[in-house]
mmCIF file of C-alpha atoms and ligand atoms in Angstrom:
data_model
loop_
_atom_site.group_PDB
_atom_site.id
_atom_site.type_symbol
_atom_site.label_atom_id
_atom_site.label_comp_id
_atom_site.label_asym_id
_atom_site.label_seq_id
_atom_site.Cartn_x
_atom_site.Cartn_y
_atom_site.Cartn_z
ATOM 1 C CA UNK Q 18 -17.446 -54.887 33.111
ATOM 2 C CA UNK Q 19 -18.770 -51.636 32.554
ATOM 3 C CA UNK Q 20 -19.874 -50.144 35.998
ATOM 4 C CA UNK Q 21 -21.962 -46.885 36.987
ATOM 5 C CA UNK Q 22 -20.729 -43.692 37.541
ATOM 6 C CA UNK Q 23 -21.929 -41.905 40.377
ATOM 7 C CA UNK Q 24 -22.971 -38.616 40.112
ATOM 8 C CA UNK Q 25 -22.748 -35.656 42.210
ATOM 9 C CA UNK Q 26 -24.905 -35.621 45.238
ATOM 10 C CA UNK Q 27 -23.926 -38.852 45.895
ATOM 11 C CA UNK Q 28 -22.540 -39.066 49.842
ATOM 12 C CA UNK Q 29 -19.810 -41.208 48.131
ATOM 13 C CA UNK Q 30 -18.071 -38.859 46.153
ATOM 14 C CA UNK Q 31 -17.739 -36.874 49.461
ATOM 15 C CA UNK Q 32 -16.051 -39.587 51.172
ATOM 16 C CA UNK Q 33 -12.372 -39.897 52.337
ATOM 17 C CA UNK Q 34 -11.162 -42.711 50.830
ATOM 18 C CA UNK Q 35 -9.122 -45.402 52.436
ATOM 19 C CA UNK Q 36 -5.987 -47.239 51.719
ATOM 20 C CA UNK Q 37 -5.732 -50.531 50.190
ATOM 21 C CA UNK Q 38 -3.949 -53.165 51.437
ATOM 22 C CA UNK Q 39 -1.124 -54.838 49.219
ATOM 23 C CA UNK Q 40 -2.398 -57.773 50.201
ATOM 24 C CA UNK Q 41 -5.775 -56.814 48.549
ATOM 25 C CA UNK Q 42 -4.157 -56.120 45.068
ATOM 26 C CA UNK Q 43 -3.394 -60.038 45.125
ATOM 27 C CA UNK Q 44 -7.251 -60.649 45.545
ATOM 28 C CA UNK Q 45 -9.340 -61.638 42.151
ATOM 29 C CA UNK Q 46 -12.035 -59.484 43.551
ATOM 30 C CA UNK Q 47 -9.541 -56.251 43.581
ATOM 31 C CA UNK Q 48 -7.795 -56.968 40.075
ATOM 32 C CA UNK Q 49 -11.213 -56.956 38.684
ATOM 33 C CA UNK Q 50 -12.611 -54.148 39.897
ATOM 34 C CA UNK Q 51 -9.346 -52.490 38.550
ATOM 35 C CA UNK Q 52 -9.999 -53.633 35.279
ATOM 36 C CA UNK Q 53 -13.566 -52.454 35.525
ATOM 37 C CA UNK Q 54 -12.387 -48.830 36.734
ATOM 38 C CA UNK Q 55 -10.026 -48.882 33.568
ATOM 39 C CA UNK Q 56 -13.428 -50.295 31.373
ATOM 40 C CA UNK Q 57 -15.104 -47.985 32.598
ATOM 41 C CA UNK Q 58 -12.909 -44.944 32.085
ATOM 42 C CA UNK Q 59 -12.690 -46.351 28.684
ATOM 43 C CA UNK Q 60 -16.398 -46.135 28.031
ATOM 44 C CA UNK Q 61 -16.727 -42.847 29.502
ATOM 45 C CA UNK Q 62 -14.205 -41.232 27.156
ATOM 46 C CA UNK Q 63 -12.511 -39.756 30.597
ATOM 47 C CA UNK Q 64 -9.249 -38.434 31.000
ATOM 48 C CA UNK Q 65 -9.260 -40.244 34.592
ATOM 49 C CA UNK Q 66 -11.963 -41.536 36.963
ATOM 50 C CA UNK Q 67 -11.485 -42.351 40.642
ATOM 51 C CA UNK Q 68 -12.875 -45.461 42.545
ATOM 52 C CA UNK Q 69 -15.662 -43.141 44.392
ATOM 53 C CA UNK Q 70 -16.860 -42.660 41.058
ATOM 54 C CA UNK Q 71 -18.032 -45.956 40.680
ATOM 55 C CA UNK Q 72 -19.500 -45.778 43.984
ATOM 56 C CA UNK Q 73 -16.122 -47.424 46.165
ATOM 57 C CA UNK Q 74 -14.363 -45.714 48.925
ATOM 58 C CA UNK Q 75 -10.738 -46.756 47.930
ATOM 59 C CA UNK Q 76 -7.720 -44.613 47.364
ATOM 60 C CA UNK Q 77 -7.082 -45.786 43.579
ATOM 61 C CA UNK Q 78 -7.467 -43.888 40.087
ATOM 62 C CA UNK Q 79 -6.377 -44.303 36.913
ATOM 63 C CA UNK Q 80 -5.263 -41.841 34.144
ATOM 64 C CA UNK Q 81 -5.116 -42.473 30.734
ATOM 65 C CA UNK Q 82 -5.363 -39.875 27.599
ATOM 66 C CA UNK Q 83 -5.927 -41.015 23.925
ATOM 67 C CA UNK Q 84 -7.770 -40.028 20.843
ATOM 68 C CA UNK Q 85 -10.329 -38.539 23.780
ATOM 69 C CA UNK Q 86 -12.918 -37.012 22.016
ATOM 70 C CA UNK Q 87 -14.135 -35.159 25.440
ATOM 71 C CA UNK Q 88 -11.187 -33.556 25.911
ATOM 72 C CA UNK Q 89 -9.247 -33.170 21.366
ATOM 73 C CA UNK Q 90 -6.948 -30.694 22.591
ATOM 74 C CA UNK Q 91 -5.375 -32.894 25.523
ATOM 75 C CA UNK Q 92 -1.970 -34.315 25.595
ATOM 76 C CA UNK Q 93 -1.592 -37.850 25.216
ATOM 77 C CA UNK Q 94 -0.678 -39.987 28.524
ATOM 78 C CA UNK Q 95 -0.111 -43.417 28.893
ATOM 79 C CA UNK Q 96 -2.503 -45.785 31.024
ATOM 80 C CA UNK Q 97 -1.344 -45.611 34.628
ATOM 81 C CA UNK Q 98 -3.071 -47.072 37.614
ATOM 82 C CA UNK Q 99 -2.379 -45.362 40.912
ATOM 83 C CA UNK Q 100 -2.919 -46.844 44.650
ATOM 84 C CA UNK Q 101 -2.235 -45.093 48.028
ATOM 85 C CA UNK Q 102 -0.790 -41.869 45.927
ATOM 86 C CA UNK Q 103 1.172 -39.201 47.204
ATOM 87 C CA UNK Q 104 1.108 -36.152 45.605
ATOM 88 C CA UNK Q 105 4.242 -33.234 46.027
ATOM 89 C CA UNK Q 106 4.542 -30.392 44.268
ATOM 90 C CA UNK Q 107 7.713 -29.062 42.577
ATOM 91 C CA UNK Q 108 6.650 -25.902 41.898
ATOM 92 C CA UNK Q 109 5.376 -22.682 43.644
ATOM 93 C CA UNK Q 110 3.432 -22.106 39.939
ATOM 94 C CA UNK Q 111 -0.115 -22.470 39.238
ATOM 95 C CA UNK Q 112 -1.697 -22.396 36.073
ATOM 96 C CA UNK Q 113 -5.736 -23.145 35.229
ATOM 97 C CA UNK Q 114 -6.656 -26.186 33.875
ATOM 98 C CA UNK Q 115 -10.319 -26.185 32.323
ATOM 99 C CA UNK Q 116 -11.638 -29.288 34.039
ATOM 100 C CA UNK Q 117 -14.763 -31.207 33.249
ATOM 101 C CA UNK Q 118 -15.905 -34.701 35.536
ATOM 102 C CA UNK Q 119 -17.725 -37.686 35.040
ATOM 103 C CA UNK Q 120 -19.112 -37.273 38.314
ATOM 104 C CA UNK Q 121 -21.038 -33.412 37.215
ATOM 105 C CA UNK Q 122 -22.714 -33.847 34.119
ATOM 106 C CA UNK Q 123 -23.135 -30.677 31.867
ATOM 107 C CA UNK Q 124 -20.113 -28.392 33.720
ATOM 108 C CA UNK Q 125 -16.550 -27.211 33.048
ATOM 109 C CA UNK Q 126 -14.872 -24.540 35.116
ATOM 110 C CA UNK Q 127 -11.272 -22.971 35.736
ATOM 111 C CA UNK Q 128 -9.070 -24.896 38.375
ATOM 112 C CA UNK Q 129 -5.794 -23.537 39.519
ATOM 113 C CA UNK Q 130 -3.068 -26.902 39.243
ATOM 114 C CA UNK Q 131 0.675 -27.039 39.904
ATOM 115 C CA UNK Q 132 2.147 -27.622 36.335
ATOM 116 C CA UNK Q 133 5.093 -30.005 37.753
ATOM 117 C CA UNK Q 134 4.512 -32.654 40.360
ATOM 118 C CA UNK Q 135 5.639 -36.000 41.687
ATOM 119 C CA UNK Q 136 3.638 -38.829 42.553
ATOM 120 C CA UNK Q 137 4.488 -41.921 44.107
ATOM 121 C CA UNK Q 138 1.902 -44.636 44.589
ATOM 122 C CA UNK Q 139 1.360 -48.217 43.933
ATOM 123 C CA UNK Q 140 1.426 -49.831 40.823
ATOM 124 C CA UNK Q 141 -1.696 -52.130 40.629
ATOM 125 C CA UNK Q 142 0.182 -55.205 41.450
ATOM 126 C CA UNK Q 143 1.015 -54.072 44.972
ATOM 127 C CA UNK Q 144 4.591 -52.653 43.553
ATOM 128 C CA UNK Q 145 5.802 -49.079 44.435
ATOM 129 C CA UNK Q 146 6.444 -46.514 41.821
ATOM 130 C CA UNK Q 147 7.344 -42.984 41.277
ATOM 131 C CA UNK Q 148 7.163 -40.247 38.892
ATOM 132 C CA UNK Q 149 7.676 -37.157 37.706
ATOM 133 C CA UNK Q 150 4.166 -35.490 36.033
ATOM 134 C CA UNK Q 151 3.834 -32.033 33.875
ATOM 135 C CA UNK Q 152 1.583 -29.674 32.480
ATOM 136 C CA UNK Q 153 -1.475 -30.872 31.577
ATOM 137 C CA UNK Q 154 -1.533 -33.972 32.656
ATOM 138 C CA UNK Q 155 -0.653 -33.027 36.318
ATOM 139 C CA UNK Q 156 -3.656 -31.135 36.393
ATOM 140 C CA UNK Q 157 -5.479 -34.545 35.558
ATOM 141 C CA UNK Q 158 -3.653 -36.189 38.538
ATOM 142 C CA UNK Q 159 -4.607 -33.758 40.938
ATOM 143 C CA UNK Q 160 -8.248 -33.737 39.888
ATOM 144 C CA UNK Q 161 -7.863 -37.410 40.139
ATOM 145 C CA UNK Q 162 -6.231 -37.665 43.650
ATOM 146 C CA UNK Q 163 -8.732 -35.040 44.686
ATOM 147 C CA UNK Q 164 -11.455 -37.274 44.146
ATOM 148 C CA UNK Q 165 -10.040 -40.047 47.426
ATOM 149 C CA UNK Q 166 -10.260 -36.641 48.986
ATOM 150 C CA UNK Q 167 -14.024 -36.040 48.681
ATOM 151 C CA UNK Q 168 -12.789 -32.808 46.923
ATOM 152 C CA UNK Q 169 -14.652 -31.852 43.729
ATOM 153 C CA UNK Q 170 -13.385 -29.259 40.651
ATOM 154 C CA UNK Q 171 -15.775 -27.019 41.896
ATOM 155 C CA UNK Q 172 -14.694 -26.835 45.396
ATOM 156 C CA UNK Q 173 -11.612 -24.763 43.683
ATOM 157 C CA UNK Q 174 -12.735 -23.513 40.560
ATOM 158 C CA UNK Q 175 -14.575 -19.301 40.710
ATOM 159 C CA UNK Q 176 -18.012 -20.282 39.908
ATOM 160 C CA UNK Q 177 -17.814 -17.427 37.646
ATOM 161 C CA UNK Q 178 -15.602 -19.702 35.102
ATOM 162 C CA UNK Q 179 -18.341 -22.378 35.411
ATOM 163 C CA UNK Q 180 -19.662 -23.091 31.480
ATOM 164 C CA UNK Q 181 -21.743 -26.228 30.131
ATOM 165 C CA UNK Q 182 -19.783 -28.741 27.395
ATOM 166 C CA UNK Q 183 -21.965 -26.400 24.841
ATOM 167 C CA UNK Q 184 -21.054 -23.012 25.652
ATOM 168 C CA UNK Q 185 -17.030 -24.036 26.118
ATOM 169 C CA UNK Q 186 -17.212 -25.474 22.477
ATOM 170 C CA UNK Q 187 -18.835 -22.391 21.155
ATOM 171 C CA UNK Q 188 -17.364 -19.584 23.249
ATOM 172 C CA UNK Q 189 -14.241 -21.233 25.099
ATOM 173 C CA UNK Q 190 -12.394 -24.121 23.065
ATOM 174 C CA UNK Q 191 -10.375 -22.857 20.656
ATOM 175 C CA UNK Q 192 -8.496 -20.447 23.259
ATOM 176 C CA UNK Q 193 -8.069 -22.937 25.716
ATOM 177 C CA UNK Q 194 -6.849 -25.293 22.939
ATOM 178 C CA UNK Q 195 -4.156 -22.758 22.474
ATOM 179 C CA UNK Q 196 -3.465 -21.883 26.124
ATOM 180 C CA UNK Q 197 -2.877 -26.064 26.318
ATOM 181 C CA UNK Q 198 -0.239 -25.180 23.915
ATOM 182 C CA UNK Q 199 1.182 -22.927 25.690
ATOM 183 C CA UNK Q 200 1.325 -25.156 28.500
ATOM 184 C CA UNK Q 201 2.385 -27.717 26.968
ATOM 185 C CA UNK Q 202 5.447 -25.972 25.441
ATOM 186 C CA UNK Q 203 6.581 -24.371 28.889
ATOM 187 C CA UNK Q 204 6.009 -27.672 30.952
ATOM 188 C CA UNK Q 205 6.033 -30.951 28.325
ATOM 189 C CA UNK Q 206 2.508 -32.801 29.063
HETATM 190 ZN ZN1 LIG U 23 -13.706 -36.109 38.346
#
């Protein structure tokens, strides 16, 4: 099922999130609403989504990247569901990623991201996992994780890099499409 995305303003997307039980993961109730985070990701054309953004204070997201028409100039990355995460970074390097969020209609803006992290997490069966995350697609995760945090892009983008999805096509795409590049050669996805 397709659920609704909350939208900033909403006290939920300000929330700390809590843990979820492994226990939990075993329920119907959970795996559904899983499978309805990963629907509705789907629907949404995101790159990720969080469980605040469908209105539930629980430390989960999922990422997935493919044929995304939001976001053409994105790597691809494989669907992965993420529970209790931990986030560490590898690297003392930033670079900005040009982030955009279900959650804020209408606004892009420039978010410093660590190009090279680990995360370790739950799988969505209850079952630990680990791994290593570049470039790009980092920048996803930690715009993800940020979200159990009740932190939103804007809290760390310079308003001054703030655009609508208009102006970035006209004015801003076709750099950042090659600064991606660039990103993607020094880093991998
Ligand atoms: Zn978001």
């Amino acid at each position: 099922m397709v659920l609704d995305i909350t939208q900033i303003g909403n006290p939920v997307l300000r929330e700390s999130c809590r843990e979820v039980l492994r226990e939990e993961l075993q329920t119907r109730e959970m795996r559904q609403f899983i499978d309805d985070l990963i629907a509705t990701k789907r629907r949404a054309n995101g790159a990720g989504i969080a469980a605040p953004q469908v209105g539930r204070a629980l430390r989960i997201f999922v990422v997935e990247v493919k044929d995304n028409p939001r976001y053409p100039y994105k790597p691809e990355a494989d669907l992965t569901v993420c529970v209790n995460p931990e986030i560490e970074f590898l690297t003392e390097e930033r670079y900005l990623n040009y982030e955009g969020c279900l959650s804020i209609p209408d606004l892009r803006g420039k978010v410093p991201r660590c190009p090279h992290i680990r995360v370790k997490a739950l799988d969505r069966y209850g079952e630990p996992f680990e791994m290593e995350v570049k470039g790009i697609t980092a920048g996803t995760f930690q715009h993800e994780d940020d979200h159990l945090n009740g932190i939103l892009f804007p809290d760390r983008s310079d308003p001054k890099t703030f655009s609508t999805w208009n102006e970035f096509a006209k004015r801003y795409e076709a750099d950042v499409e090659e600064d991606v590049k660039a990103i993607v050669a020094q880093w991998g996805q």
